[in-house]
XYZ file of C-alpha atoms in Angstrom:
774
model
C -0.012 -0.073 0.080
C 1.326 3.547 -0.827
C 2.231 5.748 1.915
C 0.230 9.029 2.326
C 3.306 11.137 1.565
C 3.996 9.247 -1.765
C 0.368 9.746 -3.015
C 0.363 13.415 -2.053
C 3.728 14.044 -3.425
C 2.525 12.529 -6.904
C -0.697 14.662 -6.898
C 1.579 17.740 -6.065
C 3.897 17.140 -8.824
C 1.205 16.549 -11.459
C -0.569 19.733 -10.542
C 2.260 22.240 -9.854
C 3.306 24.952 -12.258
C 5.950 24.236 -15.091
C 9.032 25.166 -13.044
C 9.522 25.460 -9.408
C 12.207 25.095 -6.670
C 12.227 23.069 -3.382
C 15.137 22.798 -1.011
C 16.138 19.355 -2.427
C 15.015 19.203 -5.814
C 13.641 21.284 -8.765
C 10.966 20.158 -11.408
C 10.486 20.703 -14.978
C 7.322 19.656 -16.985
C 7.460 18.750 -20.693
C 3.994 17.444 -21.603
C 3.498 14.266 -19.640
C 7.088 14.151 -18.791
C 8.257 15.440 -15.509
C 12.022 15.899 -14.977
C 13.056 16.010 -11.104
C 16.635 17.310 -10.497
C 18.017 16.397 -7.115
C 19.992 19.001 -5.813
C 22.465 16.645 -4.173
C 21.954 13.838 -6.600
C 20.855 12.753 -10.151
C 18.027 13.862 -12.407
C 15.207 11.427 -12.645
C 12.237 11.666 -15.075
C 8.970 9.966 -15.235
C 5.678 10.191 -17.358
C 2.350 11.238 -15.668
C 0.771 8.484 -18.066
C 2.851 5.567 -16.904
C 1.090 5.242 -13.469
C 4.344 5.218 -11.179
C 4.967 7.307 -8.328
C 7.832 8.942 -6.617
C 9.497 8.208 -3.411
C 11.519 10.666 -1.087
C 14.014 8.968 1.083
C 16.852 10.872 2.939
C 15.621 14.129 1.241
C 16.171 12.625 -2.201
C 13.746 11.560 -5.024
C 13.394 8.176 -6.405
C 11.049 6.257 -8.918
C 8.946 3.599 -7.481
C 9.066 1.602 -10.750
C 7.512 -1.738 -9.269
C 4.804 0.253 -7.300
C 5.266 -1.416 -4.128
C 5.688 1.875 -2.152
C 9.153 1.141 -0.945
C 12.676 1.780 -2.296
C 14.123 -1.298 -3.648
C 17.767 -1.636 -4.349
C 17.328 -1.494 -8.247
C 15.312 1.772 -7.702
C 18.169 3.354 -5.681
C 20.419 5.396 -7.975
C 23.045 5.844 -5.121
C 23.935 2.071 -5.216
C 26.651 0.315 -7.712
C 25.406 -0.840 -11.035
C 25.903 -4.531 -10.060
C 23.988 -4.439 -6.954
C 20.982 -2.939 -8.651
C 21.189 -5.428 -11.597
C 21.323 -8.433 -9.209
C 18.452 -7.181 -7.158
C 16.188 -6.561 -10.214
C 17.274 -9.783 -11.793
C 16.094 -11.679 -8.624
C 12.736 -10.015 -8.912
C 12.009 -10.837 -12.468
C 9.966 -13.687 -13.691
C 11.445 -16.296 -16.076
C 9.091 -14.644 -18.738
C 10.522 -11.215 -18.057
C 14.105 -12.443 -18.326
C 13.204 -14.236 -21.570
C 11.946 -10.844 -22.917
C 15.122 -9.012 -21.810
C 17.136 -11.531 -23.779
C 15.345 -10.532 -26.965
C 16.902 -8.035 -29.519
C 14.306 -6.928 -31.900
C 14.312 -7.147 -35.639
C 15.049 -3.954 -37.568
C 12.727 -1.033 -36.803
C 11.972 1.923 -38.991
C 10.496 5.159 -37.574
C 7.714 5.089 -38.868
C 7.376 1.583 -39.946
C 7.491 0.796 -43.516
C 4.426 -0.183 -45.387
C 5.109 -3.865 -45.791
C 8.034 -6.114 -46.669
C 11.282 -6.105 -44.708
C 11.031 -3.898 -41.651
C 7.303 -3.359 -42.441
C 4.661 -2.584 -39.634
C 1.087 -1.524 -39.156
C -0.751 1.039 -36.962
C -4.102 -0.361 -35.825
C -4.093 -2.780 -38.373
C -3.296 -0.306 -41.378
C 0.023 0.766 -42.879
C 1.504 4.156 -42.129
C -0.145 7.012 -44.053
C 1.600 10.473 -44.257
C -0.620 13.157 -42.629
C -2.917 10.472 -40.937
C -0.636 8.429 -38.756
C 1.682 10.110 -36.154
C 5.151 8.853 -37.097
C 6.235 8.802 -33.606
C 3.505 6.330 -32.588
C 4.364 2.812 -31.696
C 3.624 0.197 -34.372
C 1.265 -2.715 -33.570
C 4.173 -5.090 -33.715
C 6.254 -2.858 -31.427
C 3.452 -2.690 -28.901
C 3.110 -6.620 -29.222
C 6.665 -7.493 -28.540
C 6.984 -4.851 -25.663
C 3.736 -5.963 -23.749
C 3.440 -9.656 -24.744
C 7.104 -10.726 -25.065
C 8.683 -8.326 -22.580
C 11.178 -7.220 -25.196
C 13.444 -4.207 -23.872
C 16.026 -4.056 -26.521
C 15.006 -2.288 -29.791
C 17.215 -1.829 -33.117
C 16.491 1.106 -34.761
C 17.270 1.807 -38.527
C 15.970 4.946 -40.345
C 14.025 7.758 -38.629
C 11.872 10.381 -40.298
C 13.774 13.238 -38.366
C 15.592 13.629 -34.998
C 12.559 15.154 -33.377
C 10.412 12.167 -34.496
C 12.999 9.839 -33.084
C 12.941 11.855 -29.761
C 9.146 11.585 -29.560
C 9.085 7.912 -30.438
C 11.544 7.283 -27.773
C 9.436 9.089 -25.256
C 6.387 7.120 -26.292
C 8.266 3.654 -25.967
C 9.699 4.750 -22.554
C 6.249 5.701 -21.154
C 4.964 2.216 -22.275
C 8.024 0.351 -20.621
C 7.869 2.435 -17.371
C 4.257 1.691 -16.671
C 4.397 -2.168 -17.075
C 6.080 -5.017 -15.272
C 9.037 -3.818 -13.281
C 9.418 -0.476 -15.173
C 12.526 -1.683 -17.190
C 13.278 0.829 -19.844
C 13.759 0.298 -23.562
C 17.462 -0.048 -24.452
C 17.400 1.263 -28.058
C 20.218 0.616 -30.411
C 21.652 1.440 -33.878
C 24.093 0.129 -36.393
C 26.502 2.737 -37.700
C 24.371 5.867 -39.136
C 26.963 8.413 -39.663
C 27.866 7.756 -43.225
C 28.114 10.309 -46.020
C 25.842 11.139 -48.954
C 28.543 11.694 -51.489
C 26.478 14.269 -53.502
C 25.558 16.331 -50.328
C 27.181 19.777 -50.058
C 28.871 20.815 -46.971
C 28.372 24.508 -45.872
C 30.424 25.741 -42.915
C 28.178 26.907 -40.159
C 24.931 24.936 -41.319
C 23.650 21.952 -39.687
C 22.340 18.468 -40.980
C 20.266 15.538 -40.243
C 23.256 13.943 -38.463
C 26.977 14.730 -38.741
C 28.671 12.951 -41.649
C 31.911 10.988 -41.276
C 34.207 8.730 -43.195
C 33.506 4.862 -42.892
C 35.584 2.660 -40.721
C 38.225 2.178 -43.272
C 38.484 6.065 -43.522
C 38.993 6.512 -39.819
C 41.600 3.768 -40.049
C 43.256 5.636 -42.922
C 43.797 8.539 -40.701
C 46.116 6.197 -38.658
C 45.081 8.592 -35.774
C 42.987 6.916 -32.999
C 42.320 10.403 -31.532
C 40.170 11.060 -34.560
C 38.255 7.751 -34.034
C 37.869 8.486 -30.407
C 36.381 12.011 -31.088
C 33.960 10.485 -33.579
C 32.816 8.212 -30.714
C 32.382 11.151 -28.537
C 30.246 13.015 -31.153
C 28.195 10.020 -32.302
C 27.390 9.109 -28.738
C 26.034 12.705 -28.070
C 23.877 12.491 -31.133
C 22.905 8.878 -30.357
C 21.737 9.780 -26.798
C 19.808 12.760 -28.293
C 18.082 10.305 -30.521
C 17.090 7.900 -27.604
C 19.900 5.311 -28.538
C 22.019 4.026 -25.766
C 23.739 1.030 -27.472
C 25.904 1.097 -30.573
C 25.920 -2.278 -32.521
C 29.561 -1.252 -33.404
C 32.577 -1.085 -33.801
C 33.195 -3.934 -36.439
C 36.710 -4.781 -35.605
C 37.186 -7.988 -37.602
C 40.704 -7.901 -39.135
C 39.851 -7.895 -42.858
C 42.552 -10.583 -44.017
C 40.337 -11.637 -46.918
C 40.300 -8.881 -49.576
C 37.326 -10.027 -51.322
C 34.849 -9.970 -48.218
C 31.802 -8.032 -48.797
C 31.906 -6.542 -45.220
C 35.603 -5.310 -45.664
C 34.395 -1.627 -45.824
C 32.927 -1.846 -42.264
C 36.219 -2.896 -40.633
C 39.380 -0.847 -39.716
C 41.390 -2.763 -42.261
C 43.700 -5.862 -42.100
C 46.263 -5.004 -39.680
C 45.433 -6.271 -36.202
C 47.325 -3.683 -34.292
C 45.895 -0.687 -36.092
C 42.506 -2.216 -35.553
C 43.079 -2.830 -31.884
C 44.168 0.955 -31.495
C 40.888 1.976 -33.376
C 38.709 -0.418 -31.435
C 40.105 0.912 -28.147
C 39.397 4.628 -29.211
C 36.173 3.872 -30.771
C 34.838 2.188 -27.538
C 36.383 4.787 -25.168
C 34.782 7.626 -27.155
C 31.233 5.985 -27.297
C 31.053 4.728 -23.738
C 32.670 7.407 -21.511
C 30.175 10.178 -20.343
C 31.202 13.855 -20.202
C 32.017 14.518 -16.563
C 29.002 16.557 -15.946
C 26.747 13.581 -16.905
C 28.845 10.814 -15.382
C 27.299 8.538 -12.836
C 30.232 6.335 -11.947
C 33.311 4.670 -13.532
C 33.099 6.792 -16.632
C 29.504 5.781 -17.317
C 26.493 7.989 -17.375
C 23.763 9.811 -19.002
C 25.958 10.553 -22.035
C 27.455 6.858 -22.487
C 26.605 4.563 -25.258
C 27.214 0.869 -24.938
C 29.694 -0.390 -27.510
C 28.801 -3.875 -28.897
C 31.921 -4.784 -30.432
C 31.915 -7.222 -33.274
C 32.234 -9.994 -34.447
C 33.999 -12.540 -32.043
C 36.268 -14.341 -32.671
C 36.678 -12.526 -36.062
C 34.742 -12.942 -39.085
C 37.146 -11.670 -41.734
C 38.485 -15.000 -43.146
C 35.454 -16.389 -45.035
C 36.668 -18.875 -47.513
C 37.187 -17.204 -50.921
C 35.816 -13.905 -49.545
C 32.243 -15.285 -49.240
C 30.058 -13.763 -46.434
C 28.371 -15.683 -43.695
C 25.086 -13.755 -44.109
C 24.737 -16.460 -46.732
C 24.703 -20.204 -46.517
C 27.410 -20.115 -49.306
C 29.792 -18.090 -46.889
C 29.320 -19.824 -43.594
C 32.830 -21.105 -43.190
C 35.687 -18.897 -41.845
C 38.970 -20.958 -42.708
C 42.527 -20.648 -41.430
C 44.932 -22.124 -43.936
C 47.669 -19.610 -42.605
C 47.013 -20.953 -39.033
C 46.316 -17.405 -37.730
C 43.163 -17.995 -35.771
C 44.437 -16.245 -32.576
C 45.647 -13.217 -34.676
C 42.134 -12.356 -35.196
C 41.509 -11.907 -31.383
C 43.944 -9.074 -31.180
C 41.528 -6.162 -31.851
C 39.395 -7.433 -29.058
C 41.824 -8.662 -26.440
C 44.361 -5.805 -26.998
C 41.727 -3.237 -28.105
C 38.191 -3.435 -27.144
C 38.973 -5.275 -23.752
C 41.746 -3.078 -22.690
C 40.230 0.485 -22.905
C 42.265 3.520 -21.707
C 38.973 5.039 -20.481
C 37.434 4.434 -17.048
C 34.880 2.176 -18.537
C 37.674 -0.230 -19.128
C 36.036 -2.756 -21.542
C 33.396 -2.866 -24.487
C 30.195 -3.548 -22.686
C 28.805 -6.005 -25.235
C 30.061 -8.265 -27.863
C 28.546 -9.974 -30.960
C 29.849 -13.340 -32.287
C 29.771 -13.679 -36.187
C 27.527 -16.073 -38.211
C 30.656 -18.020 -39.232
C 31.634 -21.599 -38.514
C 35.348 -21.270 -37.412
C 36.339 -24.221 -39.321
C 38.176 -26.785 -37.196
C 39.120 -24.428 -34.533
C 37.103 -26.096 -31.623
C 40.006 -27.988 -30.112
C 37.893 -28.991 -27.250
C 34.702 -30.517 -28.573
C 35.538 -30.733 -32.162
C 32.373 -28.809 -33.171
C 31.883 -27.000 -36.441
C 28.945 -24.850 -35.667
C 28.189 -20.893 -35.884
C 30.231 -19.120 -33.268
C 27.201 -18.459 -31.086
C 26.535 -21.989 -30.791
C 30.154 -22.955 -29.895
C 30.754 -23.492 -26.137
C 34.593 -23.491 -26.777
C 34.499 -20.069 -28.527
C 32.274 -18.470 -26.138
C 32.702 -20.136 -22.692
C 36.094 -21.350 -22.939
C 37.838 -18.701 -24.790
C 35.756 -15.419 -24.542
C 34.537 -16.027 -20.923
C 37.229 -18.071 -19.200
C 40.484 -17.470 -21.078
C 39.924 -13.673 -21.682
C 37.844 -12.940 -18.708
C 35.026 -11.261 -20.647
C 31.717 -10.734 -18.461
C 29.919 -8.294 -20.736
C 26.789 -9.129 -22.658
C 27.270 -11.541 -25.747
C 24.483 -11.236 -28.444
C 24.110 -13.277 -31.275
C 24.120 -11.803 -34.796
C 20.632 -11.370 -36.211
C 18.391 -14.360 -37.177
C 20.732 -17.261 -36.287
C 17.960 -19.202 -34.774
C 15.447 -18.963 -37.719
C 15.215 -21.792 -40.260
C 17.556 -22.124 -43.157
C 15.612 -21.980 -46.311
C 17.901 -21.167 -49.254
C 21.543 -20.895 -50.075
C 21.880 -17.320 -51.114
C 19.491 -15.248 -49.029
C 20.812 -12.297 -47.098
C 17.784 -11.999 -44.809
C 17.051 -15.759 -44.330
C 17.792 -17.838 -41.234
C 21.417 -18.610 -40.255
C 21.436 -21.628 -37.882
C 24.997 -22.713 -39.439
C 26.079 -26.064 -38.326
C 22.605 -26.939 -36.609
C 20.281 -26.484 -39.503
C 18.355 -29.688 -38.702
C 17.682 -28.724 -35.053
C 14.533 -27.065 -33.924
C 14.216 -23.463 -33.077
C 13.982 -24.045 -29.323
C 16.988 -26.490 -29.472
C 19.025 -23.761 -31.236
C 18.015 -21.305 -28.348
C 18.989 -23.719 -25.730
C 22.462 -24.367 -27.429
C 23.093 -20.669 -27.575
C 22.333 -20.415 -23.966
C 24.551 -23.391 -23.079
C 27.410 -21.930 -25.032
C 27.404 -18.838 -22.773
C 25.642 -16.208 -25.033
C 23.066 -13.874 -23.289
C 20.901 -12.424 -26.042
C 19.209 -13.268 -29.329
C 19.597 -10.670 -32.103
C 16.700 -10.174 -34.499
C 14.081 -12.285 -32.350
C 10.912 -10.650 -31.185
C 9.362 -13.749 -29.667
C 10.007 -14.987 -26.234
C 8.447 -18.515 -26.343
C 11.535 -20.198 -28.044
C 13.538 -18.943 -25.019
C 10.936 -20.292 -22.604
C 10.998 -23.559 -24.393
C 14.840 -23.713 -24.006
C 14.488 -22.838 -20.314
C 12.346 -26.027 -19.900
C 14.933 -27.994 -21.527
C 17.438 -26.761 -19.122
C 15.261 -27.443 -16.116
C 14.896 -31.007 -17.308
C 18.649 -31.463 -17.954
C 20.129 -29.332 -14.944
C 17.199 -28.758 -12.629
C 15.276 -25.489 -12.029
C 17.615 -23.848 -9.539
C 20.638 -24.224 -11.907
C 18.686 -23.139 -14.900
C 17.174 -19.989 -13.028
C 20.637 -18.962 -12.073
C 21.853 -19.349 -15.538
C 19.130 -17.034 -16.791
C 19.717 -14.564 -13.922
C 23.549 -14.406 -14.954
C 22.361 -13.218 -18.370
C 19.806 -10.789 -17.035
C 22.459 -9.191 -14.718
C 24.773 -8.664 -17.646
C 21.959 -7.138 -19.867
C 20.568 -4.947 -16.898
C 24.083 -3.631 -16.068
C 24.174 -2.008 -19.331
C 20.899 -0.246 -18.963
C 21.768 1.027 -15.315
C 25.114 2.239 -16.615
C 23.554 4.472 -19.114
C 21.111 6.157 -16.608
C 18.071 4.943 -18.416
C 16.137 3.801 -15.209
C 16.611 7.288 -13.829
C 15.885 9.295 -17.033
C 15.060 7.577 -20.467
C 13.318 10.815 -21.777
C 14.264 13.443 -24.212
C 13.387 16.966 -24.897
C 12.846 17.027 -28.858
C 13.801 20.766 -29.169
C 17.139 19.791 -27.436
C 17.461 16.719 -29.781
C 17.156 19.180 -32.854
C 19.808 21.356 -31.319
C 22.225 18.598 -30.874
C 21.962 16.072 -33.781
C 23.838 17.338 -36.809
C 24.760 20.545 -35.186
C 27.229 22.886 -37.195
C 30.247 22.019 -34.817
C 29.677 18.229 -35.254
C 29.167 18.670 -39.093
C 32.443 20.659 -39.125
C 34.325 17.926 -37.373
C 32.992 15.122 -39.483
C 34.008 17.042 -42.614
C 37.481 17.647 -41.474
C 37.649 13.852 -40.680
C 36.633 13.222 -44.291
C 39.453 15.280 -45.537
C 41.974 13.496 -43.288
C 40.767 10.049 -44.399
C 41.677 10.283 -48.208
C 44.790 8.641 -49.494
C 46.781 9.995 -52.267
C 48.362 7.070 -54.114
C 49.808 8.644 -57.195
C 50.821 12.176 -58.241
C 52.840 12.083 -61.263
C 54.711 15.190 -62.149
C 52.918 16.923 -59.103
C 49.896 17.609 -60.891
C 48.039 17.981 -57.852
C 47.061 20.287 -56.110
C 45.437 21.970 -59.120
C 46.028 25.652 -59.075
C 43.736 28.214 -60.564
C 40.440 27.639 -62.261
C 40.833 24.998 -64.932
C 38.454 23.675 -67.618
C 37.748 20.043 -66.643
C 36.180 17.125 -68.703
C 34.091 14.828 -66.384
C 33.034 11.740 -68.022
C 29.475 10.217 -67.433
C 28.938 6.621 -65.790
C 26.694 4.039 -67.171
C 25.233 1.973 -64.452
C 23.336 -1.161 -65.452
C 20.019 -2.124 -63.835
C 20.402 -3.969 -60.574
C 18.607 -5.475 -57.689
C 19.780 -5.291 -54.189
C 19.686 -7.870 -51.356
C 16.329 -6.714 -50.282
C 14.924 -7.118 -53.672
C 14.732 -3.290 -54.403
C 15.430 -2.695 -58.164
C 17.277 0.312 -59.731
C 17.016 1.020 -63.462
C 20.025 1.589 -65.594
C 21.161 5.105 -65.965
C 23.918 7.389 -67.804
C 24.893 10.248 -65.647
C 27.649 12.066 -63.801
C 28.999 10.048 -61.061
C 29.590 13.112 -59.053
C 27.441 16.134 -58.148
C 28.367 18.250 -61.086
C 27.098 21.367 -59.510
C 29.572 21.191 -56.715
C 32.342 20.504 -59.384
C 31.474 23.839 -61.001
C 32.350 25.680 -58.040
C 35.833 24.488 -58.433
C 36.163 24.130 -62.213
C 34.589 25.237 -65.491
C 33.281 21.940 -67.030
C 33.188 20.885 -70.717
C 31.825 17.727 -72.540
C 34.737 18.088 -75.022
C 38.064 16.454 -73.861
C 39.746 18.204 -76.604
C 39.132 21.564 -75.090
C 39.718 20.505 -71.512
C 42.849 21.169 -69.432
C 42.374 18.034 -67.510
C 39.950 15.276 -66.714
C 38.362 14.266 -63.344
C 37.222 10.652 -63.313
C 35.061 9.408 -60.323
C 35.012 5.652 -60.243
C 34.296 2.912 -57.597
C 36.203 -0.284 -56.826
C 35.187 -3.433 -58.633
C 31.877 -4.929 -57.634
C 31.258 -8.661 -58.813
C 28.835 -10.154 -56.464
C 28.737 -12.623 -53.481
C 30.391 -15.623 -55.213
C 27.435 -17.432 -56.214
C 25.203 -17.889 -59.180
C 22.121 -19.947 -59.457
C 22.601 -20.027 -63.381
C 25.776 -21.961 -62.723
C 23.459 -24.640 -60.982
C 21.225 -24.646 -63.913
C 24.308 -25.148 -66.096
C 25.171 -28.351 -64.010
C 27.756 -26.493 -61.720
C 27.823 -26.249 -57.892
C 26.728 -22.595 -57.986
C 30.039 -21.266 -56.660
C 31.788 -18.537 -58.886
C 34.900 -16.261 -58.034
C 34.536 -12.935 -56.404
C 36.750 -10.375 -58.396
C 38.671 -7.397 -57.404
C 39.265 -6.384 -61.020
C 37.100 -4.685 -63.511
C 37.677 -6.996 -66.598
C 36.229 -10.567 -66.792
C 38.080 -12.862 -64.384
C 38.701 -16.515 -64.825
C 39.820 -18.333 -61.717
C 42.462 -20.706 -63.222
C 44.516 -20.593 -59.748
C 41.616 -21.250 -57.297
C 41.717 -24.317 -55.113
C 40.585 -27.417 -56.770
C 38.890 -28.547 -53.572
C 37.545 -26.154 -50.937
C 38.783 -26.061 -47.363
C 35.293 -26.345 -45.877
C 31.938 -27.405 -47.205
C 28.729 -29.032 -46.391
C 25.089 -28.044 -46.122
C 21.700 -29.906 -46.017
C 20.738 -28.143 -49.218
C 23.858 -28.988 -51.147
C 24.760 -32.298 -52.852
C 28.338 -31.712 -52.595
C 30.712 -30.303 -50.019
C 33.307 -29.125 -52.458
C 32.681 -25.357 -53.181
C 35.489 -24.826 -55.464
C 35.050 -22.483 -58.430
C 38.401 -23.171 -60.199
C 38.088 -22.470 -63.957
C 34.807 -20.372 -63.614
C 34.678 -16.744 -64.976
C 32.823 -13.883 -63.364
C 32.001 -10.362 -64.719
C 32.153 -7.223 -62.688
C 28.872 -5.213 -62.418
C 30.760 -1.841 -62.858
C 33.081 -3.022 -65.527
C 32.407 0.390 -67.353
C 34.310 2.315 -64.611
C 37.501 0.852 -66.220
C 36.457 2.356 -69.570
C 35.881 5.774 -67.919
C 39.687 5.922 -67.217
C 41.138 4.308 -70.204
C 38.837 5.807 -72.754
C 39.179 9.181 -71.155
C 42.957 8.961 -71.049
C 43.085 8.291 -74.740
C 40.736 11.295 -75.561
C 42.844 13.638 -73.328
C 46.067 12.720 -75.387
C 48.629 13.207 -72.531
C 46.761 15.904 -70.672
C 46.322 15.192 -66.935
C 43.746 12.310 -65.783
C 42.928 12.708 -62.313
C 41.091 9.617 -60.942
C 39.203 9.579 -57.769
C 38.149 6.099 -56.494
C 35.606 5.360 -53.851
C 36.938 2.079 -52.280
C 35.109 -0.672 -50.468
C 37.699 -3.362 -51.021
C 41.243 -3.830 -52.141
C 41.464 -3.757 -55.957
C 43.722 -4.499 -58.740
C 45.149 -1.154 -60.000
C 47.325 -2.501 -62.895
C 44.229 -2.247 -65.185
C 44.310 1.449 -65.390
C 46.969 2.819 -62.996
C 49.324 3.832 -65.852
C 46.712 5.799 -67.704
C 45.990 7.907 -64.543
C 48.205 10.880 -63.838
C 47.045 11.124 -60.233
C 44.956 8.809 -58.162
C 43.232 9.756 -54.921
C 41.404 7.059 -52.796
C 38.516 7.764 -50.450
C 36.406 5.526 -48.237
C 32.861 7.055 -48.923
C 33.297 10.646 -48.355
C 31.478 13.857 -49.937
C 32.367 14.813 -53.372
C 33.173 18.165 -51.943
C 35.883 16.665 -49.776
C 37.492 14.882 -52.724
C 37.416 18.253 -54.630
C 38.951 20.312 -51.553
C 41.959 18.027 -51.830
C 42.267 18.019 -55.586
C 42.374 21.795 -55.584
C 44.571 22.214 -52.548
C 42.139 23.660 -50.065
C 43.476 20.714 -47.836
C 46.392 18.437 -48.248
C 45.979 14.592 -48.131
C 47.344 12.909 -45.032
C 45.750 9.447 -45.171
C 47.509 6.136 -45.304
C 46.301 2.876 -46.841
C 44.955 0.521 -43.974
C 45.445 -2.453 -46.249
C 47.234 -3.834 -49.174
C 46.309 -3.312 -52.853
C 47.181 -6.708 -54.732
C 49.349 -6.849 -57.751
C 46.930 -9.139 -59.383
C 44.046 -11.609 -58.909
C 46.738 -14.400 -58.876
C 48.032 -12.853 -55.715
C 44.433 -12.744 -54.234
C 44.105 -16.525 -54.907
C 47.209 -17.375 -53.415
C 46.967 -15.494 -50.171
C 45.588 -17.070 -46.964
C 42.203 -15.890 -46.144
C 43.250 -15.566 -42.298
C 46.720 -13.920 -42.884
C 47.123 -10.137 -42.621
C 49.368 -8.387 -45.184
C 50.504 -11.568 -47.182
C 50.105 -10.215 -50.731
C 52.630 -8.904 -53.379
C 51.307 -5.481 -53.748
C 50.818 -3.235 -57.080
C 53.865 -1.132 -57.845
C 52.964 1.843 -59.987
C 54.837 3.641 -62.826
C 56.357 5.902 -60.257
C 57.964 2.839 -58.402
C 55.649 3.118 -55.448
C 54.248 -0.113 -53.759
C 50.559 0.213 -52.674
C 51.286 -1.506 -49.468
C 49.794 -1.232 -45.977
C 50.863 2.167 -44.522
C 51.416 3.880 -47.943
C 50.427 7.295 -48.702
C 51.540 10.774 -50.088
C 51.234 14.437 -49.508
C 52.177 17.308 -51.771
C 55.857 16.605 -50.938
C 55.851 13.031 -51.887
C 55.606 9.639 -50.057
C 54.957 10.211 -46.285
C 57.321 8.471 -43.955
C 56.179 9.778 -40.389
C 55.902 7.922 -37.217
C 52.469 6.386 -38.198
C 53.973 4.397 -40.965
C 55.976 2.154 -38.672
C 53.818 2.291 -35.554
C 51.561 -0.696 -36.605
C 53.985 -2.720 -38.572
C 54.213 -5.396 -35.763
């Protein structure tokens, strides 16, 4: 029963004016959200619509989240995080713990009208002008109320203000049901650039734009990455996001891997330094927002991925697909892939000490389980999680599966299908149980609690109810700890007006743009053609893009257009369509793109479906590939041999090569400046001699490229990986070994090796070049 004081206090707070002062606290009202600032303590906030009350103890204000009229340990913000987490876990039902273990499928705000990431509102799709975009969808209401889910993955949002309003809505719901556990919202990386967007100093944007992970690595400066983490964390918290599903610290030792661009490159020590800086930047709260141990209201949990490293998929195939489920280790470098974790993410220089969460990859780490001999996905493998991660390396943070590993496997080449690699024939409940027994805490991409409850009953049958309850509470404590650390129990709410001021503010935009400038790598500058001085007449060839369909089934029609924002180019150059009149040519291309290494047409022709992944523009025939694959086997395949030897693959953007070679022929010796947007290592020998200058970027704005070309900034980036001399080198290298290829040597005698880069004076040889060559 509530005390008279509690009831009266709640009524007083609801009926008082907008702002007032008391001896021990002050109050601010924002619609149905009330913010209470304890003069000698933390700020708490609650909603008048959630049904909870406040408690005053020792002159301080607390939230009575479980509505029992007394201050429980988990409600007491003065206590250590672990004490609060253990108290709350002990009060939770198995159903509530099961819900806490769920991590939602991808959620857009508002929900898309059908298809992947689709949703409805009162049974109807979102309708602009009729549906409030900040409302919770039917599906979100269901997984929050029925399944007790409390971890939500957010993708696109209509605007920062809508994101803030949606956050408040979901937190009101969470606060008022069960034990009042707030929603821990998360995001995959969301600070990438739109290449055609113009940067205007002093103006803001929808969110600050930074180079991708490869670009951050190319700075060879962890302080840039740490600052990115600090800025991104501020913007995340202003959007209601308290967990980052990043950084991706796999060392990208296999150059054909489609997720190469999300990494910090192939060097384990550079990756470790960047991992440390990234996690420290995200997790460390500013001093005025700190609660304890570096954690606080400005912190964002970093979920580092992917343990034990996913960058060695055989022949470059990716484990989102059944065709790429095997990580192989012909170079015997399995433990080398641990370095970014054990020497980076697990050894932070900041007070938070260690990345708070980790995600194992989909891959089967082929023949690396020396204890049980299992070849199963990493999240199912007790040796990889319990023995290595937990025991050997002492990691006690949250381990969350990658998305969809417990769903059924239906087809070999589906990006969004289930990925139960190695245990495809087991039931969904059996898969959940195996994950729990392996030492993993959470299920990515699962909205329904029932399979976890079924797995719990399996554990009770095998180990007894006491043991299984303790196992569930162990995961609950880990999960709750990260919610307490970020202050969500005290104040999960946002002021949309403040969100608008913070996200994409001019200062953050400026810092992101400056990082883009630092991230670019000058590979070639024959005759010191760069920087271009004075206003010149430039020829910019158009690009033909064939029709395509992406992994979600979205179609893009063919087009012939400038591959750059030509209006921005015109601010730097006069532009002509006649190469004969031009002073120079500006050619904008992308690294070769050949697909996922599988073609259903090959099966129809009697093959096994496997084809090469190429890093060159011209047609590639894999005469030097393995005759027998290292790994193989799938219930849906007749043969375990995944070899593609002798097969030929075409590159989708082969016309990029012609843009360079044909332009060089038309320019008749006049400068040809090539800008390459790079996602993977590539074979430069096809066109390098025809290029006067080559500038590489890792997905930056066109304007940042032009600023370097014209000398408004000087290049300072270094290659965070090797550029192979040929596809023969790619075939001969070991998928798991870093820096084991012969590199391309250009017409100027420069080798495009790890750590290579030029500025206006020539090849750079500063301390960065040697620091990470261990």
